[in-house]
Amino acid sequence: MSLALRFIAILFPVLGLVALAVIVVPRLSAPAPDPVAEEAEALVEPELPTPEEATLDRQLSEIGSRFAGQVGIAVRPVEGDRTMQYRGLELFPQQSVSKLWVSLTALRQVDAGKLSLDEARVVTLEDLTLFHQPIRDEVLASGSVTTEYRDLMQRALTRSDNTANDIILRRVGGPDAVQATLNRLGLSSIRFGTDERTKQSATAGLQWRPSYSLGRAFYDARDQVPDADRRAAYEGYLADPIDGAAPVAIAAALTRLAKGELLSKDSTALLLDTLAETRSGPNRLKGGLPPDWRIAHKTGTGQALVHEQTGYNDIGILTAPDGRRYAVVVMIARTEERVPDRMAMMHEVVGAVAEYHDATAQ
């Protein structure tokens, strides 16, 4: 649908500083209340965007509006002060993107001397969760695995291991501790949510049972949920995602992470280096990178119902050959598009960022 577009700017607090986000909204319909706007200090008329910013913003809107699904996109140059976006103020389910905030909380505790990544941890059957948890095979083979939190963080971020992530989550104080960290850092409009067991069970219309962590027990139990109940749980999650986040808010958080504003120098380097080793989603944002570009990223993938997928995401920091960096966020709340088409849309976003980069090269 063709929409007349206009630019507004939103000022939101970032540790006592103010960051500008370029917002594109429909002219012909009143926008729904959004969390970023509600928390903004003021609405002001911005300086006019540069031609390159306007072009990128238009491209993102075209990409997003063509996609058959609910998608939010945000792009923010790390060294810039504007966020170009499409539906970037809405809350989108993060799924495993939220693992980033668990590791951020853990590293904040490392910086404060409250946690050592060399601390040992024995992983047992009681720790197992559901869905993607590669460590499960090791536990089942020997009864337990002795490792340390550094390894668990590596597994949680690079392989999106749910069990590894939930162990770290418990060690840092649980969901409330992670949300408190986000709030303390001024990372508004990002909900952490809860642990994987609780979130995934609720989305399927179930209550967690330890037996669900083994074999296909969870899938079998989910298949027994009446269709109406499962649909209600699924739609309830999408309508008000417990782990919802605004793409512009994640882009702002990534920008601050890249600048070293969230962690110590060593912890920042560790987190970014780990994200650069991510194995999941090699054909999402990463698959669209031009030659010699690099990415540090985190993917997320939610459950499917019938032919629809929820929470198909990739967020990251793209680095061009000349060192300029961009926070890029693509979050799909729901879609029936084939996986290759979702990836192709993400590649288009990366291509638009690369065009912007070339157009603004000094």
Tab-separated table of C-alpha atoms in Angstrom:
chain	number	residue	atom	x	y	z
A	1	MET	CA	0.000	0.000	0.000
A	2	SER	CA	1.408	3.374	-0.963
A	3	LEU	CA	1.863	5.732	1.975
A	4	ALA	CA	2.824	9.367	2.139
A	5	LEU	CA	5.761	9.592	4.477
A	6	ARG	CA	7.084	12.244	6.777
A	7	PHE	CA	10.010	12.488	9.142
A	8	ILE	CA	9.768	13.099	12.849
A	9	ALA	CA	12.438	12.704	15.480
A	10	ILE	CA	12.259	11.158	18.873
A	11	LEU	CA	14.591	12.041	21.656
A	12	PHE	CA	15.143	9.236	24.124
A	13	PRO	CA	17.447	9.168	27.165
A	14	VAL	CA	20.730	7.346	26.834
A	15	LEU	CA	22.744	7.619	30.063
A	16	GLY	CA	22.107	11.313	30.278
A	17	LEU	CA	22.760	11.855	26.570
A	18	VAL	CA	20.146	12.309	23.871
A	19	ALA	CA	20.113	10.239	20.673
A	20	LEU	CA	18.079	11.111	17.603
A	21	ALA	CA	16.060	8.520	15.710
A	22	VAL	CA	14.500	9.244	12.333
A	23	ILE	CA	10.983	7.879	12.358
A	24	VAL	CA	8.792	7.224	9.329
A	25	VAL	CA	5.067	7.127	10.053
A	26	PRO	CA	1.942	7.092	7.896
A	27	ARG	CA	0.506	10.530	7.195
A	28	LEU	CA	-3.043	9.296	6.697
A	29	SER	CA	-3.597	7.292	9.887
A	30	ALA	CA	-3.011	8.023	13.553
A	31	PRO	CA	-0.058	5.994	14.896
A	32	ALA	CA	-0.693	3.572	17.732
A	33	PRO	CA	0.989	4.397	21.043
A	34	ASP	CA	4.549	3.132	21.090
A	35	PRO	CA	6.938	2.624	24.017
A	36	VAL	CA	9.782	4.727	22.670
A	37	ALA	CA	7.527	7.725	22.123
A	38	GLU	CA	5.977	7.333	25.556
A	39	GLU	CA	9.403	7.437	27.165
A	40	ALA	CA	10.716	10.264	25.016
A	41	GLU	CA	11.571	13.551	26.645
A	42	ALA	CA	10.162	15.598	23.806
A	43	LEU	CA	9.012	15.597	20.219
A	44	VAL	CA	10.891	18.099	18.093
A	45	GLU	CA	11.181	19.015	14.454
A	46	PRO	CA	14.465	17.487	13.310
A	47	GLU	CA	17.013	18.901	10.982
A	48	LEU	CA	16.241	17.716	7.505
A	49	PRO	CA	17.774	14.331	6.738
A	50	THR	CA	20.609	14.253	4.273
A	51	PRO	CA	19.745	12.969	0.808
A	52	GLU	CA	21.591	9.740	1.619
A	53	GLU	CA	19.647	9.258	4.861
A	54	ALA	CA	16.358	9.923	3.101
A	55	THR	CA	17.249	7.426	0.385
A	56	LEU	CA	18.146	4.701	2.885
A	57	ASP	CA	14.986	5.361	4.875
A	58	ARG	CA	12.901	5.090	1.727
A	59	GLN	CA	14.661	1.884	0.715
A	60	LEU	CA	14.001	0.284	4.102
A	61	SER	CA	10.335	1.233	3.867
A	62	GLU	CA	10.102	-0.246	0.381
A	63	ILE	CA	11.792	-3.470	1.473
A	64	GLY	CA	9.604	-3.800	4.539
A	65	SER	CA	6.328	-2.979	2.806
A	66	ARG	CA	7.007	-5.494	0.009
A	67	PHE	CA	7.647	-8.335	2.430
A	68	ALA	CA	4.665	-10.608	3.087
A	69	GLY	CA	4.756	-10.502	6.851
A	70	GLN	CA	5.122	-8.241	9.857
A	71	VAL	CA	8.700	-6.998	9.795
A	72	GLY	CA	10.553	-4.250	11.632
A	73	ILE	CA	13.846	-2.830	10.386
A	74	ALA	CA	16.302	-0.361	11.904
A	75	VAL	CA	19.705	0.843	10.714
A	76	ARG	CA	21.926	3.197	12.689
A	77	PRO	CA	25.463	4.251	11.765
A	78	VAL	CA	27.540	3.702	14.898
A	79	GLU	CA	29.296	7.019	14.410
A	80	GLY	CA	26.086	8.793	13.368
A	81	ASP	CA	23.078	10.210	15.192
A	82	ARG	CA	20.114	9.031	13.117
A	83	THR	CA	18.242	5.758	12.922
A	84	MET	CA	16.562	4.939	9.630
A	85	GLN	CA	13.738	2.472	10.103
A	86	TYR	CA	10.545	0.763	9.043
A	87	ARG	CA	8.017	-0.035	11.801
A	88	GLY	CA	10.896	0.415	14.174
A	89	LEU	CA	8.873	1.544	17.200
A	90	GLU	CA	6.688	-1.548	17.482
A	91	LEU	CA	7.505	-4.380	19.866
A	92	PHE	CA	8.703	-7.495	18.050
A	93	PRO	CA	9.361	-10.872	19.694
A	94	GLN	CA	13.098	-11.325	20.168
A	95	GLN	CA	13.328	-15.060	20.794
A	96	SER	CA	17.051	-15.919	21.028
A	97	VAL	CA	18.124	-12.345	20.340
A	98	SER	CA	17.445	-11.924	24.070
A	99	LYS	CA	20.438	-14.157	24.825
A	100	LEU	CA	22.538	-11.076	24.126
A	101	TRP	CA	21.104	-9.356	27.196
A	102	VAL	CA	21.908	-12.347	29.411
A	103	SER	CA	25.557	-12.224	28.358
A	104	LEU	CA	25.566	-8.439	28.732
A	105	THR	CA	24.326	-8.828	32.311
A	106	ALA	CA	26.926	-11.502	33.035
A	107	LEU	CA	29.745	-9.330	31.714
A	108	ARG	CA	28.509	-6.363	33.726
A	109	GLN	CA	28.872	-8.602	36.779
A	110	VAL	CA	32.341	-9.628	35.619
A	111	ASP	CA	33.293	-5.958	35.387
A	112	ALA	CA	31.930	-5.416	38.905
A	113	GLY	CA	33.900	-8.360	40.303
A	114	LYS	CA	30.749	-10.362	41.069
A	115	LEU	CA	31.330	-13.160	38.563
A	116	SER	CA	34.316	-14.919	37.036
A	117	LEU	CA	33.917	-16.495	33.633
A	118	ASP	CA	36.392	-19.141	34.796
A	119	GLU	CA	33.975	-20.302	37.490
A	120	ALA	CA	33.225	-24.005	37.049
A	121	ARG	CA	29.733	-25.330	36.453
A	122	VAL	CA	28.532	-28.926	36.259
A	123	VAL	CA	25.703	-29.291	33.738
A	124	THR	CA	23.319	-32.145	34.563
A	125	LEU	CA	20.061	-33.581	33.283
A	126	GLU	CA	18.161	-31.198	35.564
A	127	ASP	CA	19.573	-28.232	33.612
A	128	LEU	CA	18.268	-29.297	30.214
A	129	THR	CA	15.679	-27.132	28.489
A	130	LEU	CA	14.165	-27.612	25.022
A	131	PHE	CA	14.566	-26.960	21.318
A	132	HIS	CA	18.135	-26.069	20.327
A	133	GLN	CA	20.525	-27.257	23.043
A	134	PRO	CA	23.603	-28.955	21.547
A	135	ILE	CA	25.040	-29.481	25.026
A	136	ARG	CA	22.231	-31.973	25.705
A	137	ASP	CA	23.918	-34.717	23.674
A	138	GLU	CA	27.061	-34.370	25.780
A	139	VAL	CA	25.081	-34.527	29.013
A	140	LEU	CA	23.108	-37.569	27.885
A	141	ALA	CA	26.288	-39.332	26.801
A	142	SER	CA	28.103	-38.996	30.126
A	143	GLY	CA	25.475	-37.953	32.666
A	144	SER	CA	27.002	-34.510	33.200
A	145	VAL	CA	29.395	-31.996	31.672
A	146	THR	CA	31.866	-29.938	33.688
A	147	THR	CA	32.620	-26.611	32.071
A	148	GLU	CA	32.913	-22.925	32.964
A	149	TYR	CA	30.821	-19.840	32.323
A	150	ARG	CA	33.118	-18.621	29.560
A	151	ASP	CA	32.318	-21.762	27.578
A	152	LEU	CA	28.618	-21.524	28.396
A	153	MET	CA	28.548	-17.954	27.064
A	154	GLN	CA	30.296	-19.066	23.899
A	155	ARG	CA	27.709	-21.804	23.424
A	156	ALA	CA	24.777	-19.500	24.194
A	157	LEU	CA	25.813	-16.796	21.743
A	158	THR	CA	27.524	-18.616	18.890
A	159	ARG	CA	25.354	-21.756	18.862
A	160	SER	CA	22.243	-20.298	20.529
A	161	ASP	CA	22.228	-23.124	23.082
A	162	ASN	CA	19.125	-22.701	25.244
A	163	THR	CA	20.433	-24.770	28.142
A	164	ALA	CA	23.737	-22.893	28.281
A	165	ASN	CA	21.882	-19.587	28.228
A	166	ASP	CA	19.439	-20.514	30.982
A	167	ILE	CA	22.306	-21.651	33.232
A	168	ILE	CA	23.946	-18.246	32.847
A	169	LEU	CA	20.566	-16.597	33.398
A	170	ARG	CA	20.137	-18.337	36.750
A	171	ARG	CA	23.698	-17.477	37.790
A	172	VAL	CA	23.250	-13.741	37.204
A	173	GLY	CA	20.010	-13.587	39.186
A	174	GLY	CA	17.262	-14.563	36.770
A	175	PRO	CA	15.019	-12.550	34.433
A	176	ASP	CA	14.522	-9.703	36.911
A	177	ALA	CA	18.275	-9.146	37.127
A	178	VAL	CA	18.595	-8.949	33.350
A	179	GLN	CA	15.695	-6.517	33.055
A	180	ALA	CA	17.165	-4.431	35.871
A	181	THR	CA	20.443	-4.235	33.953
A	182	LEU	CA	18.670	-3.074	30.811
A	183	ASN	CA	16.748	-0.470	32.793
A	184	ARG	CA	19.843	0.724	34.631
A	185	LEU	CA	21.656	1.240	31.348
A	186	GLY	CA	18.747	3.208	29.916
A	187	LEU	CA	18.025	0.564	27.270
A	188	SER	CA	14.326	1.307	27.120
A	189	SER	CA	11.767	-0.504	24.990
A	190	ILE	CA	13.595	-3.815	25.383
A	191	ARG	CA	11.802	-6.474	27.411
A	192	PHE	CA	13.929	-9.417	28.428
A	193	GLY	CA	11.011	-11.677	29.231
A	194	THR	CA	11.771	-14.967	30.939
A	195	ASP	CA	13.675	-18.235	30.620
A	196	GLU	CA	13.309	-20.539	27.622
A	197	ARG	CA	11.298	-23.209	29.426
A	198	THR	CA	8.623	-20.786	30.575
A	199	LYS	CA	8.465	-18.727	27.387
A	200	GLN	CA	8.320	-21.581	24.916
A	201	SER	CA	5.837	-23.599	26.967
A	202	ALA	CA	3.493	-20.635	27.357
A	203	THR	CA	3.674	-19.817	23.642
A	204	ALA	CA	2.533	-23.378	22.927
A	205	GLY	CA	-0.277	-23.317	25.496
A	206	LEU	CA	1.579	-25.565	27.943
A	207	GLN	CA	3.089	-25.425	31.413
A	208	TRP	CA	6.664	-26.610	31.678
A	209	ARG	CA	7.471	-30.132	32.819
A	210	PRO	CA	11.046	-31.435	33.207
A	211	SER	CA	10.210	-34.408	30.996
A	212	TYR	CA	9.814	-32.018	28.046
A	213	SER	CA	13.606	-31.620	27.834
A	214	LEU	CA	14.129	-35.173	26.560
A	215	GLY	CA	13.488	-36.597	23.123
A	216	ARG	CA	10.324	-35.346	21.439
A	217	ALA	CA	8.346	-35.041	24.660
A	218	PHE	CA	7.694	-31.317	24.200
A	219	TYR	CA	6.571	-31.735	20.599
A	220	ASP	CA	4.288	-34.616	21.532
A	221	ALA	CA	2.722	-32.597	24.362
A	222	ARG	CA	2.283	-29.587	22.078
A	223	ASP	CA	0.524	-31.743	19.511
A	224	GLN	CA	-2.044	-32.665	22.166
A	225	VAL	CA	-2.980	-29.042	22.902
A	226	PRO	CA	-6.404	-28.266	21.366
A	227	ASP	CA	-6.036	-26.139	18.243
A	228	ALA	CA	-8.063	-23.273	19.705
A	229	ASP	CA	-5.961	-23.200	22.869
A	230	ARG	CA	-2.697	-23.283	20.997
A	231	ARG	CA	-3.847	-20.572	18.612
A	232	ALA	CA	-4.926	-18.401	21.550
A	233	ALA	CA	-1.542	-18.813	23.253
A	234	TYR	CA	0.321	-18.103	20.024
A	235	GLU	CA	-1.710	-14.999	19.198
A	236	GLY	CA	-1.448	-13.790	22.780
A	237	TYR	CA	2.323	-13.971	22.590
A	238	LEU	CA	2.415	-12.039	19.330
A	239	ALA	CA	-0.056	-9.407	20.532
A	240	ASP	CA	2.017	-8.598	23.619
A	241	PRO	CA	5.367	-10.410	23.398
A	242	ILE	CA	6.894	-11.032	26.802
A	243	ASP	CA	10.299	-10.593	25.164
A	244	GLY	CA	9.239	-7.772	22.853
A	245	ALA	CA	11.675	-5.099	21.751
A	246	ALA	CA	11.559	-2.143	19.382
A	247	PRO	CA	14.061	-2.434	16.509
A	248	VAL	CA	15.168	1.179	17.011
A	249	ALA	CA	15.889	0.394	20.669
A	250	ILE	CA	18.028	-2.614	19.789
A	251	ALA	CA	19.874	-0.545	17.181
A	252	ALA	CA	20.596	2.072	19.848
A	253	ALA	CA	21.823	-0.628	22.244
A	254	LEU	CA	24.119	-2.128	19.608
A	255	THR	CA	25.503	1.316	18.841
A	256	ARG	CA	26.354	1.896	22.479
A	257	LEU	CA	27.860	-1.566	22.772
A	258	ALA	CA	30.070	-0.903	19.751
A	259	LYS	CA	31.197	2.405	21.270
A	260	GLY	CA	32.151	0.716	24.535
A	261	GLU	CA	29.502	2.515	26.562
A	262	LEU	CA	27.916	-0.573	28.144
A	263	LEU	CA	30.902	-2.634	29.303
A	264	SER	CA	34.580	-2.337	30.113
A	265	LYS	CA	37.038	-2.364	27.219
A	266	ASP	CA	37.939	-6.025	27.761
A	267	SER	CA	34.336	-7.165	28.172
A	268	THR	CA	33.239	-5.183	25.116
A	269	ALA	CA	35.941	-6.850	23.039
A	270	LEU	CA	35.017	-10.291	24.367
A	271	LEU	CA	31.323	-9.862	23.607
A	272	LEU	CA	31.860	-8.469	20.110
A	273	ASP	CA	34.467	-11.113	19.283
A	274	THR	CA	32.085	-13.830	20.441
A	275	LEU	CA	29.209	-12.442	18.369
A	276	ALA	CA	31.543	-12.413	15.364
A	277	GLU	CA	31.859	-16.201	15.737
A	278	THR	CA	28.103	-16.830	15.594
A	279	ARG	CA	27.313	-20.026	13.695
A	280	SER	CA	23.543	-19.668	13.541
A	281	GLY	CA	21.912	-17.820	10.660
A	282	PRO	CA	24.825	-17.835	8.188
A	283	ASN	CA	22.427	-16.895	5.382
A	284	ARG	CA	20.482	-14.191	7.191
A	285	LEU	CA	22.200	-10.797	7.439
A	286	LYS	CA	25.598	-12.421	7.056
A	287	GLY	CA	24.622	-13.971	3.744
A	288	GLY	CA	24.126	-10.526	2.210
A	289	LEU	CA	27.494	-9.045	3.168
A	290	PRO	CA	29.544	-7.497	0.360
A	291	PRO	CA	33.159	-8.670	0.005
A	292	ASP	CA	35.432	-7.757	2.938
A	293	TRP	CA	32.549	-6.679	5.194
A	294	ARG	CA	32.289	-8.306	8.635
A	295	ILE	CA	29.427	-8.915	11.057
A	296	ALA	CA	29.002	-9.612	14.769
A	297	HIS	CA	25.425	-10.777	15.207
A	298	LYS	CA	22.771	-12.723	17.102
A	299	THR	CA	19.859	-14.555	15.568
A	300	GLY	CA	16.480	-15.519	16.963
A	301	THR	CA	13.904	-18.047	15.785
A	302	GLY	CA	10.505	-18.692	17.331
A	303	GLN	CA	7.885	-21.381	17.002
A	304	ALA	CA	5.734	-22.058	13.974
A	305	LEU	CA	1.999	-22.625	13.853
A	306	VAL	CA	0.636	-24.323	10.742
A	307	HIS	CA	2.551	-22.496	7.983
A	308	GLU	CA	3.402	-19.343	9.935
A	309	GLN	CA	6.715	-18.581	11.637
A	310	THR	CA	7.165	-16.162	14.509
A	311	GLY	CA	10.285	-14.394	15.733
A	312	TYR	CA	12.592	-14.858	12.745
A	313	ASN	CA	15.314	-12.323	13.504
A	314	ASP	CA	18.889	-11.225	13.031
A	315	ILE	CA	20.545	-8.245	14.692
A	316	GLY	CA	24.156	-7.200	14.480
A	317	ILE	CA	26.968	-4.757	13.902
A	318	LEU	CA	28.230	-4.598	10.324
A	319	THR	CA	31.760	-3.343	9.708
A	320	ALA	CA	32.797	-2.037	6.295
A	321	PRO	CA	36.334	-2.467	4.932
A	322	ASP	CA	37.148	1.126	5.902
A	323	GLY	CA	36.116	0.484	9.525
A	324	ARG	CA	32.802	2.324	9.550
A	325	ARG	CA	30.151	0.402	11.452
A	326	TYR	CA	26.374	0.050	11.309
A	327	ALA	CA	23.887	-1.392	13.778
A	328	VAL	CA	21.380	-3.369	11.714
A	329	VAL	CA	18.194	-4.941	13.076
A	330	VAL	CA	15.700	-7.058	11.131
A	331	MET	CA	12.873	-8.667	13.116
A	332	ILE	CA	10.004	-10.661	11.630
A	333	ALA	CA	7.109	-11.044	14.049
A	334	ARG	CA	5.133	-13.356	11.780
A	335	THR	CA	5.255	-14.554	8.204
A	336	GLU	CA	4.295	-17.412	5.919
A	337	GLU	CA	7.083	-16.583	3.490
A	338	ARG	CA	9.546	-19.343	2.653
A	339	VAL	CA	12.866	-19.254	4.483
A	340	PRO	CA	14.832	-18.307	1.331
A	341	ASP	CA	12.517	-15.325	0.824
A	342	ARG	CA	13.052	-14.172	4.414
A	343	MET	CA	16.785	-14.377	3.904
A	344	ALA	CA	16.541	-12.535	0.598
A	345	MET	CA	14.726	-9.684	2.345
A	346	MET	CA	17.524	-9.481	4.926
A	347	HIS	CA	20.076	-9.427	2.114
A	348	GLU	CA	18.222	-6.477	0.581
A	349	VAL	CA	18.572	-4.591	3.857
A	350	VAL	CA	22.307	-5.255	3.941
A	351	GLY	CA	22.561	-4.163	0.319
A	352	ALA	CA	20.813	-0.887	1.130
A	353	VAL	CA	23.252	-0.292	3.993
A	354	ALA	CA	26.185	-0.931	1.661
A	355	GLU	CA	24.768	1.533	-0.872
A	356	TYR	CA	24.393	4.140	1.874
A	357	HIS	CA	27.966	3.481	2.937
A	358	ASP	CA	29.296	3.979	-0.578
A	359	ALA	CA	27.208	7.115	-1.082
A	360	THR	CA	28.553	8.710	2.110
A	361	ALA	CA	32.195	7.691	1.690
A	362	GLN	CA	34.590	10.562	2.216
